Amino acid sequence: MNRKKGDKGFESPRPYKLTHQVVCINNINFQRKSVVGYVELTIFPTVANLNRIKLNSKQCRIYRVRVNDLEAAFIYNDPTLEVCHHESKQRNLNYFSNAYAAAVSAVDPDAGNGELCIKVPSELWKHVDELKVLKVHINFSLDQPKGGLHFVVPNMEGSMAERGAHVFSCGYQNSTRFWFPCVDSYSELCTWKLEYTVDAAMVAVSNGDLVETVYTHDMRKKTFHYMLTIPTAASNISLAIGPFEILVDPYMHEVTHFCLPQLLPLLKHTTSYLHEVFEFYEEILTCRYPYSCFKTVFIDEAYVEVAAYASMSIFSTNLLHSAMIIDETPLTRRCLAQALAQQFFGCFISRMSWSDEWVLKGISGYIYGLWMKKTFGVNEYRHWIKQELDQIVAYELKTGGVLLHPIFGGGKEKDNPASHLHFSIKHPHTLSWEYYTMFQCKAHLVMRLIENRISMEFMLQVFNKLLSLASTASSQKFQSHMWSQMLVSTSGFLKSISNVSGKDIQPLIKQWVDQSGVVKFYGSFAFNRKRNVLELEIKQDYTSPGTQKYVGPLKVTVQELDGSFNHTLQIEENSLKHDIPCHSKSRRNKKKKIPLMNGEEVDMDLSAMDADSPLLWIRIDPDMSVLRKVEFEQSDFMWQYQLRYERDVVAQEEAILALEKFPTPASRLALTDILEQEQCFYRVRMMACFCLAKIANSMVSTWTGPPAMKSLFTRMFCCKTCPNIVKTNNFMNFQSYFLQKTMPVAMALLRDVHNLCPKEVLMFILDLIKYNDNRKNKFSDNYYRAELIDALANSVTPAVSVNNEVRTLDNLNPDVRLILEEITRFLNMEKLLPSYRHTITVSCLKAIRVLQKNGHVPSDPSLFKSYAEYGHFIDVRIAALEAVVDYTKVDRSYEELQWLLTMVQNDPVPYIRHKILDMLTKNPPFTKNMDSPLCNEALVDQLWKLMNSGTSHDWRLRCGAVDLYFTLFGLSRPSCLPLPELGLVLNLKEKKAVLNPTIIPESVANNQEPVNSTNNHGQLVGFQNTEDDQLIKETASSISGHQQGVKRKADMPLGSPLEPGQILEKNEDSKVKLKIRFSNSQEEEEIDMDTVHDSQAFIYHHLNMLERPSTPGKEQSSGEVNMHPVSAAPLSVFSKESNSSKHSDHHHHHHHEHKKKKKKHKHKHKHKHKHDSKEKEKDPFAFSNSPASARSIRSPSLSD
Amino acid sequence: GSKHATTPADNYYLARRRTLQVVVSSLLTEAGFESAEKAAVETLTEMLQSYISEIGRSAKAYCEHTARTQPTLSDIVVTLVEMGFNVETLPAYAKRSQRMVITAPPVTNQPVTPKALTAGQNKPHPSHIPGHFPEFPDPHTYIKTPTYREPVSDYQVLREKAASQRRDVERALTRFMAKTGETQSLFKDDVSTFPLIAARPFTVPYLTALLPSELEMQQMEETDSSEQDDQPDTENLPLHMSTDDSGPEKENASVLQQNTSLSGSRNGEDNVIDNPYLRPVKKPKIRRKK
């Protein structure tokens, strides 16, 4: 991991320092989706005996490597291509996750590793010893990249420019290695020269300043020359090429916007706001935007909506909108603001290591929050904070915690900080996407907590300090070693805080940053009339997963008759009860205005309150200065007062939520009043709609008057003269627009005593649709109409079915017929007059699925499947896919599951692939505790392959597959698999035999998991590091029985987390050999490939231990390798260089102490082949994921 | 002068002829004939007719010769003299005793000229218009006849109508589209009740999804012009300086345009945007500097 020397400096994990890199892409072929180019890295050795240079590179086919113009040999090895090896029967996720983490570590640039290992030619050794500069020149090409660089080539007539073909870089975290060889780390900064030669009709947008554009000699292409003089990490390099339309920002000429053809009017409108964001950030940070220019590019089929890179951001083209669109406008502006915040923190200021990521995400998220506050107001900001807080709390309670600053000890430490998770949090690339999203959310919330502690002023000073330091550093020449000032670290950041503010925030950091979990409070109170004291009891749950104990101050606000009072309680170890003296005597007759927290004085009708108590309402932690969930008990009238009179939107929202449990006329009145109050925040009013619907349903037998909200809606939005007709649309007032959209959706949730949607309500909604008239409106009504369809869908209740008759038109419910009529018309009209982002199609598809699910329409996925195809707008596809996912679950359809999984593998759009897995995880066809016909061995194998090798081109996708596997099968061996023949495991370390952990019955395993996650922190952990002293042997004896399982309990996790290549399966050796001899000749190629994968895990060790100079006479190790039957097909390790043999010596001389390990590997290979040949026929889903080029991939075990 | 209207010409001709025959016959009787052959009577009638016609023609000529339209007695006299008739004898002849009086031919009922369609009374000339001007045309040619019924001003009905009209149009249109193209159905047993136009993938899906439809554009223009004054936010800030409107193919052309405007001010940075993407593409050098 990264080694930090004190706080000051940053010590590179590499024995050299990169100072400058040239990336030159001289040919891009859109037809073939290929790229040809070279890179040249200027590096300074920092140690005298540097003989290997490790770089990151994936997918690239490397033709030639030269170091200072001398041909250099190289090895290309990527263990992440296939994480576990074929022969492994292991199918438990624990095993996989550990192996995957190990594989990622093996190429992790932050650990000084890489997929590409270049040998410094011996002629240069002397040169290197003098620490003189090396120039590493690598020619590479990229053919049909599956990740990192995404080609969008519409299938139509015309030139590529006319077709709007474009290509852009994309990926999750550091993914630059997917498109050119580099040091793919956020901590290795250098200056850049970027050159792209593209078709004359195209534009290449990249980082830094466009120095010049030059035609090629034939004048058919042009070369874009970019210079980036600010030291930047390779991971922040990006590229977008396409026939873009160019718009220079009218307010800031150094800002340029790019979009695809025909969208310029939208681009103009969308970006017309950006300069205000610039101004805001520059003002609060008192710092100019660090780069000399900024570019925004809007592209299709985006990987993520917003991706920030040095001096440019890549956005999804779907963020563009015209002035007629209301709903998208704030969302897009938020994306722009987010991207810009990350320019300062994330791009300009980078991070030292993965464990410092939270600082960057935290700061950028925090300043983005400040922008939100300024732009959308305090209400929106507080609402957002509350939303984020709820999300992170829910996620942590569900999964067991998000750790912002994971510290990994020297490796031997048995403390895995994330034992509750099914993935490793050591690397960004092993992280579940959802976790990462929540991680970012928590990071900015914690920044806000720090702000609460040290004040915003100091906070901004700290940011300014970081930026000025970086700014100074960035203008320095490399030799000054100042560049590391541009890297932020947790310790540096904290030091800065303490310097600037003089405050000690260590406890806060310890609680929220160094530790995972949130706080769960339960509060209740009693009023002691005699003492005039409020007796508050606050309990905590800190034993459930994802929780932690909170000790420290907690603010409580009490609204009394005489005013609002803040109290700071000290939450301590054992004190549950807190006495809070009240200021006012209870008195009710005095007509006096009641002062609120904000100084306002209001009249209240106090008749509802308890005569004896002066308490109106109580709030715990009103400022959200603890990451917590509060469950507080107070009477219904208190919630009602809180809703009516507390001015904080968060309090209002909490009150609304609480009132759901009090379906009384008083609650109804309070909610209705709020709904009508125009000064009230619109989101609160929207929320009140849904609460009112719920209350109305609970009160259905006593409800009087028209259905809830109907008269309100009529009053607000219908014509005065004819109340059954809605006014023609006028959305000038956005608040009422949102309310108008929401009310019908909430009303449709109303149910009568038969649990049906009242006919009156349905007719009301149908009338809204019928009389909807947008002709005089300045804005588009597509979102409104879409929500009306959502309302129709909400009104659907399950069909009354007589003994499961087949659904036909004849027995269609007349109400449903009306609904269907509307949906049909809407959906058909969309074909003729499509709405913005096809919102109406999306809603129609959702509604149809609801009708299917409720048994009104025959359940059938074919409609959705047609809409899910490539070529439909992405929102439509996702809605359709969601329906298919749901169908798969409800109808347990194997066919549809296969269809989805095929799409995960083959769809051209990365986001769709990711989203399918995500949706399957959220709405799984079955879970690990469920008996399902879908759960079978083939599926296990298929998913295993998917995450093992099928998704190696996309970190996010692979983690998505891992998530799905976890949801379906859990951590241990899937229950549907047959028991392995080998039942007993010999634990050599503890010298005892135990039942093979992979076959622990599911029930036992399930009991096991929660226990592990809470108590066994120390136990579960670190086994991936114990490779040397732990050896697990499977023996042939199959001792079955449950008592073993029970006995094994404590050791259960032991078996699974093995490094690849540690298993010794003796029993099958003889068979294997036979098999190999048999298949040797025909399947040479195949075997070759697999062997490469097979050996990857330990190549890593080899490479790590390569040392110079080679000691002669240790050739026997290679001899050992030669025992391998397949090595009859010899392939040299390095390119056909005269010195290749010498190099291979380097590979093999070092393993005396590792001989044992080697032996293991030898056996392993043999096994593998057996499985290969077996699996080949039966497995249609084999991912032949060959590491890019046959020439560059050489496994040492095959050499010589 | 004879002012004979447009009766069927034959009838009139026959009536005149018969009168002349009667005249000839009486003259013959006067002269003492007891009977005459029909052919002889016909010939005499023909001669008489010619003679009278010649008198008329000649009299008309004399009258017109003196620039009049109505012949006078002297015109007739001159004519008769010219034809060699002794006018002096005429009064005596007229007063002869045995003269037979012939009854005037029966007046055939004057055929009524069918009047052109008249509607209402022609307006008399107002006092300021001299009488010699032509009369007003028939009223229907200039009077506008309101044929509408009392307009429906009831808002509710209007909305109702607009709504159902639109709905009908949409339904008809979509049904037509569905009938003529591929469809999908929610019910296996029935494809026609709820026909869904089949989903068809686009080559460039984002264009239809993002660009406002023509209808919307039109609407926006309309509402923009009418409601411009109360715009709520800065969204529509005019973009004075959109620098490039053209598609990518035209990019070079527009860059050239930019150049021509640039060359006008020769590096005058005042109002020219200096953005590297607007700069001209350089010609290749012999050797690119590294």
mmCIF file with all atom_site columns, N, CA and C in Angstrom, chain A residues 847-891:
data_model
loop_
_atom_site.group_PDB
_atom_site.id
_atom_site.type_symbol
_atom_site.label_atom_id
_atom_site.label_alt_id
_atom_site.label_comp_id
_atom_site.label_asym_id
_atom_site.label_entity_id
_atom_site.label_seq_id
_atom_site.pdbx_PDB_ins_code
_atom_site.Cartn_x
_atom_site.Cartn_y
_atom_site.Cartn_z
_atom_site.occupancy
_atom_site.B_iso_or_equiv
_atom_site.pdbx_formal_charge
_atom_site.auth_seq_id
_atom_site.auth_comp_id
_atom_site.auth_asym_id
_atom_site.auth_atom_id
_atom_site.pdbx_PDB_model_num
ATOM 1   N N  . ALA A 1 847 ? -46.874 1.220   -16.580 1.00 0.00 ? 847 ALA A N  1
ATOM 2   C CA . ALA A 1 847 ? -48.288 0.961   -16.306 1.00 0.00 ? 847 ALA A CA 1
ATOM 3   C C  . ALA A 1 847 ? -48.714 -0.396  -16.867 1.00 0.00 ? 847 ALA A C  1
ATOM 4   N N  . ILE A 1 848 ? -48.224 -0.723  -18.031 1.00 0.00 ? 848 ILE A N  1
ATOM 5   C CA . ILE A 1 848 ? -48.603 -2.018  -18.612 1.00 0.00 ? 848 ILE A CA 1
ATOM 6   C C  . ILE A 1 848 ? -48.110 -3.156  -17.726 1.00 0.00 ? 848 ILE A C  1
ATOM 7   N N  . ARG A 1 849 ? -46.899 -2.973  -17.212 1.00 0.00 ? 849 ARG A N  1
ATOM 8   C CA . ARG A 1 849 ? -46.381 -4.018  -16.321 1.00 0.00 ? 849 ARG A CA 1
ATOM 9   C C  . ARG A 1 849 ? -47.264 -4.120  -15.060 1.00 0.00 ? 849 ARG A C  1
ATOM 10  N N  . VAL A 1 850 ? -47.725 -2.991  -14.568 1.00 0.00 ? 850 VAL A N  1
ATOM 11  C CA . VAL A 1 850 ? -48.596 -3.026  -13.392 1.00 0.00 ? 850 VAL A CA 1
ATOM 12  C C  . VAL A 1 850 ? -49.886 -3.779  -13.721 1.00 0.00 ? 850 VAL A C  1
ATOM 13  N N  . LEU A 1 851 ? -50.430 -3.517  -14.892 1.00 0.00 ? 851 LEU A N  1
ATOM 14  C CA . LEU A 1 851 ? -51.650 -4.217  -15.286 1.00 0.00 ? 851 LEU A CA 1
ATOM 15  C C  . LEU A 1 851 ? -51.400 -5.718  -15.406 1.00 0.00 ? 851 LEU A C  1
ATOM 16  N N  . GLN A 1 852 ? -50.263 -6.058  -15.937 1.00 0.00 ? 852 GLN A N  1
ATOM 17  C CA . GLN A 1 852 ? -49.924 -7.481  -16.052 1.00 0.00 ? 852 GLN A CA 1
ATOM 18  C C  . GLN A 1 852 ? -49.802 -8.117  -14.676 1.00 0.00 ? 852 GLN A C  1
ATOM 19  N N  . LYS A 1 853 ? -49.107 -7.384  -13.828 1.00 0.00 ? 853 LYS A N  1
ATOM 20  C CA . LYS A 1 853 ? -48.820 -7.948  -12.519 1.00 0.00 ? 853 LYS A CA 1
ATOM 21  C C  . LYS A 1 853 ? -50.095 -8.131  -11.702 1.00 0.00 ? 853 LYS A C  1
ATOM 22  N N  . ASN A 1 854 ? -51.049 -7.245  -11.928 1.00 0.00 ? 854 ASN A N  1
ATOM 23  C CA . ASN A 1 854 ? -52.287 -7.349  -11.180 1.00 0.00 ? 854 ASN A CA 1
ATOM 24  C C  . ASN A 1 854 ? -53.295 -8.264  -11.845 1.00 0.00 ? 854 ASN A C  1
ATOM 25  N N  . GLY A 1 855 ? -52.872 -8.919  -12.893 1.00 0.00 ? 855 GLY A N  1
ATOM 26  C CA . GLY A 1 855 ? -53.715 -9.943  -13.481 1.00 0.00 ? 855 GLY A CA 1
ATOM 27  C C  . GLY A 1 855 ? -54.808 -9.435  -14.393 1.00 0.00 ? 855 GLY A C  1
ATOM 28  N N  . HIS A 1 856 ? -54.698 -8.207  -14.861 1.00 0.00 ? 856 HIS A N  1
ATOM 29  C CA . HIS A 1 856 ? -55.720 -7.717  -15.787 1.00 0.00 ? 856 HIS A CA 1
ATOM 30  C C  . HIS A 1 856 ? -55.370 -8.050  -17.230 1.00 0.00 ? 856 HIS A C  1
ATOM 31  N N  . VAL A 1 857 ? -54.112 -8.081  -17.473 1.00 0.00 ? 857 VAL A N  1
ATOM 32  C CA . VAL A 1 857 ? -53.617 -8.313  -18.826 1.00 0.00 ? 857 VAL A CA 1
ATOM 33  C C  . VAL A 1 857 ? -52.689 -9.511  -18.722 1.00 0.00 ? 857 VAL A C  1
ATOM 34  N N  . PRO A 1 858 ? -52.710 -10.397 -19.695 1.00 0.00 ? 858 PRO A N  1
ATOM 35  C CA . PRO A 1 858 ? -51.837 -11.573 -19.575 1.00 0.00 ? 858 PRO A CA 1
ATOM 36  C C  . PRO A 1 858 ? -50.369 -11.173 -19.418 1.00 0.00 ? 858 PRO A C  1
ATOM 37  N N  . SER A 1 859 ? -49.724 -11.799 -18.500 1.00 0.00 ? 859 SER A N  1
ATOM 38  C CA . SER A 1 859 ? -48.328 -11.502 -18.221 1.00 0.00 ? 859 SER A CA 1
ATOM 39  C C  . SER A 1 859 ? -47.483 -11.970 -19.399 1.00 0.00 ? 859 SER A C  1
ATOM 40  N N  . ASP A 1 860 ? -46.777 -11.024 -19.984 1.00 0.00 ? 860 ASP A N  1
ATOM 41  C CA . ASP A 1 860 ? -46.043 -11.369 -21.196 1.00 0.00 ? 860 ASP A CA 1
ATOM 42  C C  . ASP A 1 860 ? -44.893 -10.385 -21.364 1.00 0.00 ? 860 ASP A C  1
ATOM 43  N N  . PRO A 1 861 ? -43.676 -10.889 -21.454 1.00 0.00 ? 861 PRO A N  1
ATOM 44  C CA . PRO A 1 861 ? -42.545 -9.964  -21.537 1.00 0.00 ? 861 PRO A CA 1
ATOM 45  C C  . PRO A 1 861 ? -42.211 -9.500  -22.953 1.00 0.00 ? 861 PRO A C  1
ATOM 46  N N  . SER A 1 862 ? -42.914 -9.999  -23.972 1.00 0.00 ? 862 SER A N  1
ATOM 47  C CA . SER A 1 862 ? -42.410 -9.748  -25.330 1.00 0.00 ? 862 SER A CA 1
ATOM 48  C C  . SER A 1 862 ? -42.458 -8.267  -25.703 1.00 0.00 ? 862 SER A C  1
ATOM 49  N N  . LEU A 1 863 ? -43.493 -7.588  -25.248 1.00 0.00 ? 863 LEU A N  1
ATOM 50  C CA . LEU A 1 863 ? -43.572 -6.151  -25.537 1.00 0.00 ? 863 LEU A CA 1
ATOM 51  C C  . LEU A 1 863 ? -42.357 -5.430  -24.958 1.00 0.00 ? 863 LEU A C  1
ATOM 52  N N  . PHE A 1 864 ? -42.071 -5.732  -23.709 1.00 0.00 ? 864 PHE A N  1
ATOM 53  C CA . PHE A 1 864 ? -40.954 -5.071  -23.038 1.00 0.00 ? 864 PHE A CA 1
ATOM 54  C C  . PHE A 1 864 ? -39.635 -5.418  -23.704 1.00 0.00 ? 864 PHE A C  1
ATOM 55  N N  . LYS A 1 865 ? -39.554 -6.653  -24.148 1.00 0.00 ? 865 LYS A N  1
ATOM 56  C CA . LYS A 1 865 ? -38.300 -7.062  -24.763 1.00 0.00 ? 865 LYS A CA 1
ATOM 57  C C  . LYS A 1 865 ? -38.055 -6.270  -26.048 1.00 0.00 ? 865 LYS A C  1
ATOM 58  N N  . SER A 1 866 ? -39.136 -5.974  -26.736 1.00 0.00 ? 866 SER A N  1
ATOM 59  C CA . SER A 1 866 ? -38.917 -5.213  -27.965 1.00 0.00 ? 866 SER A CA 1
ATOM 60  C C  . SER A 1 866 ? -38.494 -3.779  -27.648 1.00 0.00 ? 866 SER A C  1
ATOM 61  N N  . TYR A 1 867 ? -39.024 -3.237  -26.555 1.00 0.00 ? 867 TYR A N  1
ATOM 62  C CA . TYR A 1 867 ? -38.621 -1.881  -26.188 1.00 0.00 ? 867 TYR A CA 1
ATOM 63  C C  . TYR A 1 867 ? -37.249 -1.848  -25.526 1.00 0.00 ? 867 TYR A C  1
ATOM 64  N N  . ALA A 1 868 ? -36.790 -2.979  -25.099 1.00 0.00 ? 868 ALA A N  1
ATOM 65  C CA . ALA A 1 868 ? -35.498 -3.009  -24.414 1.00 0.00 ? 868 ALA A CA 1
ATOM 66  C C  . ALA A 1 868 ? -34.342 -3.112  -25.392 1.00 0.00 ? 868 ALA A C  1
ATOM 67  N N  . GLU A 1 869 ? -34.669 -3.264  -26.650 1.00 0.00 ? 869 GLU A N  1
ATOM 68  C CA . GLU A 1 869 ? -33.603 -3.486  -27.619 1.00 0.00 ? 869 GLU A CA 1
ATOM 69  C C  . GLU A 1 869 ? -32.732 -2.257  -27.813 1.00 0.00 ? 869 GLU A C  1
ATOM 70  N N  . TYR A 1 870 ? -31.549 -2.522  -28.257 1.00 0.00 ? 870 TYR A N  1
ATOM 71  C CA . TYR A 1 870 ? -30.633 -1.443  -28.597 1.00 0.00 ? 870 TYR A CA 1
ATOM 72  C C  . TYR A 1 870 ? -31.255 -0.606  -29.713 1.00 0.00 ? 870 TYR A C  1
ATOM 73  N N  . GLY A 1 871 ? -31.180 0.694   -29.563 1.00 0.00 ? 871 GLY A N  1
ATOM 74  C CA . GLY A 1 871 ? -31.782 1.563   -30.576 1.00 0.00 ? 871 GLY A CA 1
ATOM 75  C C  . GLY A 1 871 ? -32.948 2.345   -30.016 1.00 0.00 ? 871 GLY A C  1
ATOM 76  N N  . HIS A 1 872 ? -33.441 1.939   -28.866 1.00 0.00 ? 872 HIS A N  1
ATOM 77  C CA . HIS A 1 872 ? -34.440 2.767   -28.209 1.00 0.00 ? 872 HIS A CA 1
ATOM 78  C C  . HIS A 1 872 ? -33.726 3.721   -27.266 1.00 0.00 ? 872 HIS A C  1
ATOM 79  N N  . PHE A 1 873 ? -34.430 4.764   -26.911 1.00 0.00 ? 873 PHE A N  1
ATOM 80  C CA . PHE A 1 873 ? -33.838 5.729   -25.996 1.00 0.00 ? 873 PHE A CA 1
ATOM 81  C C  . PHE A 1 873 ? -33.575 5.056   -24.655 1.00 0.00 ? 873 PHE A C  1
ATOM 82  N N  . ILE A 1 874 ? -32.515 5.470   -24.013 1.00 0.00 ? 874 ILE A N  1
ATOM 83  C CA . ILE A 1 874 ? -32.034 4.712   -22.863 1.00 0.00 ? 874 ILE A CA 1
ATOM 84  C C  . ILE A 1 874 ? -33.059 4.630   -21.731 1.00 0.00 ? 874 ILE A C  1
ATOM 85  N N  . ASP A 1 875 ? -33.801 5.701   -21.498 1.00 0.00 ? 875 ASP A N  1
ATOM 86  C CA . ASP A 1 875 ? -34.796 5.668   -20.425 1.00 0.00 ? 875 ASP A CA 1
ATOM 87  C C  . ASP A 1 875 ? -35.863 4.619   -20.720 1.00 0.00 ? 875 ASP A C  1
ATOM 88  N N  . VAL A 1 876 ? -36.235 4.538   -21.997 1.00 0.00 ? 876 VAL A N  1
ATOM 89  C CA . VAL A 1 876 ? -37.233 3.555   -22.399 1.00 0.00 ? 876 VAL A CA 1
ATOM 90  C C  . VAL A 1 876 ? -36.692 2.149   -22.212 1.00 0.00 ? 876 VAL A C  1
ATOM 91  N N  . ARG A 1 877 ? -35.455 1.978   -22.600 1.00 0.00 ? 877 ARG A N  1
ATOM 92  C CA . ARG A 1 877 ? -34.858 0.655   -22.467 1.00 0.00 ? 877 ARG A CA 1
ATOM 93  C C  . ARG A 1 877 ? -34.828 0.225   -21.003 1.00 0.00 ? 877 ARG A C  1
ATOM 94  N N  . ILE A 1 878 ? -34.475 1.165   -20.158 1.00 0.00 ? 878 ILE A N  1
ATOM 95  C CA . ILE A 1 878 ? -34.353 0.781   -18.750 1.00 0.00 ? 878 ILE A CA 1
ATOM 96  C C  . ILE A 1 878 ? -35.715 0.458   -18.162 1.00 0.00 ? 878 ILE A C  1
ATOM 97  N N  . ALA A 1 879 ? -36.717 1.260   -18.533 1.00 0.00 ? 879 ALA A N  1
ATOM 98  C CA . ALA A 1 879 ? -38.060 0.955   -18.043 1.00 0.00 ? 879 ALA A CA 1
ATOM 99  C C  . ALA A 1 879 ? -38.495 -0.424  -18.528 1.00 0.00 ? 879 ALA A C  1
ATOM 100 N N  . ALA A 1 880 ? -38.195 -0.720  -19.782 1.00 0.00 ? 880 ALA A N  1
ATOM 101 C CA . ALA A 1 880 ? -38.585 -2.013  -20.331 1.00 0.00 ? 880 ALA A CA 1
ATOM 102 C C  . ALA A 1 880 ? -37.825 -3.138  -19.646 1.00 0.00 ? 880 ALA A C  1
ATOM 103 N N  . LEU A 1 881 ? -36.537 -2.896  -19.430 1.00 0.00 ? 881 LEU A N  1
ATOM 104 C CA . LEU A 1 881 ? -35.736 -3.937  -18.781 1.00 0.00 ? 881 LEU A CA 1
ATOM 105 C C  . LEU A 1 881 ? -36.213 -4.182  -17.357 1.00 0.00 ? 881 LEU A C  1
ATOM 106 N N  . GLU A 1 882 ? -36.607 -3.119  -16.721 1.00 0.00 ? 882 GLU A N  1
ATOM 107 C CA . GLU A 1 882 ? -37.096 -3.252  -15.355 1.00 0.00 ? 882 GLU A CA 1
ATOM 108 C C  . GLU A 1 882 ? -38.330 -4.161  -15.341 1.00 0.00 ? 882 GLU A C  1
ATOM 109 N N  . ALA A 1 883 ? -39.164 -3.979  -16.342 1.00 0.00 ? 883 ALA A N  1
ATOM 110 C CA . ALA A 1 883 ? -40.340 -4.823  -16.439 1.00 0.00 ? 883 ALA A CA 1
ATOM 111 C C  . ALA A 1 883 ? -39.952 -6.276  -16.696 1.00 0.00 ? 883 ALA A C  1
ATOM 112 N N  . VAL A 1 884 ? -38.951 -6.475  -17.537 1.00 0.00 ? 884 VAL A N  1
ATOM 113 C CA . VAL A 1 884 ? -38.518 -7.852  -17.807 1.00 0.00 ? 884 VAL A CA 1
ATOM 114 C C  . VAL A 1 884 ? -37.934 -8.475  -16.539 1.00 0.00 ? 884 VAL A C  1
ATOM 115 N N  . VAL A 1 885 ? -37.154 -7.670  -15.817 1.00 0.00 ? 885 VAL A N  1
ATOM 116 C CA . VAL A 1 885 ? -36.582 -8.169  -14.567 1.00 0.00 ? 885 VAL A CA 1
ATOM 117 C C  . VAL A 1 885 ? -37.707 -8.585  -13.615 1.00 0.00 ? 885 VAL A C  1
ATOM 118 N N  . ASP A 1 886 ? -38.695 -7.748  -13.563 1.00 0.00 ? 886 ASP A N  1
ATOM 119 C CA . ASP A 1 886 ? -39.812 -8.046  -12.678 1.00 0.00 ? 886 ASP A CA 1
ATOM 120 C C  . ASP A 1 886 ? -40.554 -9.296  -13.141 1.00 0.00 ? 886 ASP A C  1
ATOM 121 N N  . TYR A 1 887 ? -40.730 -9.400  -14.432 1.00 0.00 ? 887 TYR A N  1
ATOM 122 C CA . TYR A 1 887 ? -41.386 -10.584 -14.968 1.00 0.00 ? 887 TYR A CA 1
ATOM 123 C C  . TYR A 1 887 ? -40.593 -11.838 -14.622 1.00 0.00 ? 887 TYR A C  1
ATOM 124 N N  . THR A 1 888 ? -39.283 -11.736 -14.783 1.00 0.00 ? 888 THR A N  1
ATOM 125 C CA . THR A 1 888 ? -38.406 -12.864 -14.483 1.00 0.00 ? 888 THR A CA 1
ATOM 126 C C  . THR A 1 888 ? -38.622 -13.333 -13.054 1.00 0.00 ? 888 THR A C  1
ATOM 127 N N  . LYS A 1 889 ? -38.768 -12.357 -12.176 1.00 0.00 ? 889 LYS A N  1
ATOM 128 C CA . LYS A 1 889 ? -38.943 -12.705 -10.780 1.00 0.00 ? 889 LYS A CA 1
ATOM 129 C C  . LYS A 1 889 ? -40.328 -13.315 -10.539 1.00 0.00 ? 889 LYS A C  1
ATOM 130 N N  . VAL A 1 890 ? -41.347 -12.641 -11.008 1.00 0.00 ? 890 VAL A N  1
ATOM 131 C CA . VAL A 1 890 ? -42.706 -13.076 -10.707 1.00 0.00 ? 890 VAL A CA 1
ATOM 132 C C  . VAL A 1 890 ? -43.022 -14.408 -11.386 1.00 0.00 ? 890 VAL A C  1
ATOM 133 N N  . ASP A 1 891 ? -42.652 -14.515 -12.644 1.00 0.00 ? 891 ASP A N  1
ATOM 134 C CA . ASP A 1 891 ? -42.983 -15.745 -13.381 1.00 0.00 ? 891 ASP A CA 1
ATOM 135 C C  . ASP A 1 891 ? -41.870 -16.787 -13.337 1.00 0.00 ? 891 ASP A C  1
#
